[in-house]
Every structure is written in C-alpha cells, then in structure tokens.
Coordinates of C-alpha atoms in Angstrom, one line a residue:
X27 CA -18.7 6.2 -18.2
X28 CA -15.6 4.7 -19.7
X29 CA -12.2 3.9 -18.1
X30 CA -8.9 4.1 -19.9
X31 CA -7.1 0.8 -20.1
X32 CA -3.8 0.1 -21.9
X33 CA -0.6 -1.8 -21.9
X34 CA 2.8 -0.5 -23.0
X35 CA 5.7 -2.7 -23.9
X36 CA 8.9 -2.6 -25.9
X37 CA 9.0 -4.8 -28.9
X38 CA 12.0 -6.3 -30.7
X39 CA 10.8 -9.1 -33.0
X40 CA 8.1 -9.8 -30.4
X41 CA 7.3 -8.5 -26.9
X42 CA 10.5 -8.0 -25.0
X43 CA 9.9 -5.7 -22.0
X44 CA 6.8 -4.4 -20.3
X45 CA 5.2 -4.0 -16.9
X46 CA 5.8 -7.6 -15.7
X47 CA 9.5 -7.7 -16.3
X48 CA 9.7 -4.1 -15.0
X49 CA 8.1 -5.3 -11.7
X50 CA 10.4 -8.3 -11.6
X51 CA 13.5 -6.1 -12.0
X52 CA 12.3 -3.7 -9.4
X53 CA 11.8 -6.6 -7.0
X54 CA 15.3 -7.9 -7.6
X55 CA 16.6 -4.4 -6.9
X56 CA 14.5 -4.2 -3.7
X57 CA 15.3 -7.6 -2.3
X58 CA 18.6 -8.5 -3.9
X59 CA 17.1 -11.8 -4.8
X60 CA 15.4 -13.3 -7.9
X61 CA 13.7 -15.8 -5.6
X62 CA 12.2 -13.1 -3.4
X63 CA 11.2 -11.0 -6.3
X64 CA 9.5 -13.9 -8.0
X65 CA 7.7 -14.8 -4.7
X66 CA 6.5 -11.3 -4.3
X67 CA 5.0 -11.5 -7.8
X68 CA 3.5 -14.9 -7.1
X69 CA 5.8 -16.5 -9.8
X70 CA 7.8 -19.6 -9.5
X71 CA 11.6 -19.2 -9.5
X72 CA 11.8 -21.1 -12.8
X73 CA 9.2 -18.8 -14.5
X74 CA 11.2 -15.7 -13.3
X75 CA 14.5 -17.2 -14.3
X76 CA 13.3 -18.2 -17.8
X77 CA 11.7 -14.7 -18.3
X78 CA 14.9 -13.0 -17.5
X79 CA 16.9 -15.3 -19.8
X80 CA 14.5 -14.8 -22.7
X81 CA 14.6 -11.1 -22.3
X82 CA 18.4 -11.1 -22.1
X83 CA 18.5 -13.1 -25.3
X84 CA 16.2 -10.7 -27.2
X85 CA 18.0 -7.6 -25.8
X86 CA 21.5 -8.9 -26.3
X87 CA 22.7 -8.0 -22.8
X88 CA 22.7 -9.4 -19.3
X89 CA 20.0 -8.0 -16.9
X90 CA 21.2 -9.6 -13.6
X91 CA 24.3 -11.1 -12.1
X92 CA 23.8 -13.8 -9.5
X93 CA 25.9 -15.3 -6.7
X94 CA 24.7 -18.7 -5.3
X95 CA 25.1 -20.1 -1.9
X96 CA 27.3 -18.9 0.9
X97 CA 26.5 -18.2 4.5
X98 CA 23.8 -15.6 3.8
X99 CA 22.4 -17.5 0.8
X100 CA 22.6 -16.3 -2.8
X101 CA 22.0 -12.8 -4.2
X102 CA 21.1 -11.2 -7.4
X103 CA 21.9 -7.7 -8.6
X104 CA 20.9 -5.7 -11.7
X105 CA 23.5 -4.9 -14.2
X106 CA 24.2 -1.2 -15.2
X107 CA 22.3 -1.9 -18.5
X108 CA 19.3 -3.3 -16.6
X109 CA 19.2 -0.3 -14.3
X110 CA 19.3 2.1 -17.3
X111 CA 16.6 0.1 -19.1
X112 CA 14.5 0.1 -15.9
X113 CA 14.9 3.9 -15.4
X114 CA 14.1 4.6 -19.1
X115 CA 11.1 2.4 -19.2
X116 CA 9.7 3.7 -15.9
X117 CA 10.1 7.3 -17.0
X118 CA 8.6 6.5 -20.4
X119 CA 5.7 4.7 -18.9
X120 CA 4.9 7.5 -16.5
X121 CA 5.0 10.1 -19.2
X122 CA 2.7 7.9 -21.4
X123 CA 0.3 7.7 -18.5
X124 CA 0.0 11.4 -18.1
X125 CA -0.3 12.0 -21.9
X126 CA -2.8 9.2 -22.4
X127 CA -5.0 10.4 -19.5
X128 CA -5.0 14.0 -21.0
X129 CA -6.0 12.6 -24.4
X130 CA -8.6 10.4 -22.9
X131 CA -10.1 13.3 -21.0
X132 CA -10.1 15.5 -24.1
X133 CA -12.2 12.9 -26.0
X134 CA -14.2 11.2 -23.3
X135 CA -14.1 13.4 -20.2
X136 CA -17.2 15.4 -21.0
X137 CA -19.5 12.4 -21.5

C-alpha cells in the first residue's frame, strides 16, 4: 500500500552533501571530466562548477583538481578527501537503505 521515500544528506550549517553531489563526484571519477559528469546529469557546466565550489567552501577542503586545455582537452580528478567522503557517504547511504527498509517492513509490511 505505502512506499518508503526518503532523502539523506549531510548538514553543516545547511545542506552540504547528498545524492546529487554524490552522483556528480561519481561522474567526475568515471569520466575524468566535470563537463562530462554535468552533461550526464543534465546539468550545465556552470551549475556543476558552482555546486562543487559551494560544497568545498562549506566543507573546508577541495573536492576536485582540474587541468584545462591541452591536446586531449582538460581533465578533472577527485582529491583524496573527496574520494574518502564519497566512499563514506556511499557506504552510509547503503546501510541506511537496508535499515530503513527493515524498519519500514516492520511497521508497514503487514498491511
């Protein structure tokens, strides 16, 4: 009858990191490019760039390093801190999914 819906994010004087930024960082890791990651998420480059810069400001550390131009074009890479944040958030989110589904089933699964 009911479906479980939820959003999980990290807060530091306001929303700082959640599923959207997580997908963006995974896209950068996959493609080696902020432009390609933004395109995959149907975001403009400027939206993605501003999102990264706002998160970096709130967190107090750099998420990506970028190199512009060159023969093969520019590239972006995650910093060690960004990789650790991505790993922790992904593991945390997956564990929350399992626990929330169990709690949901306990209370609503028998209806």
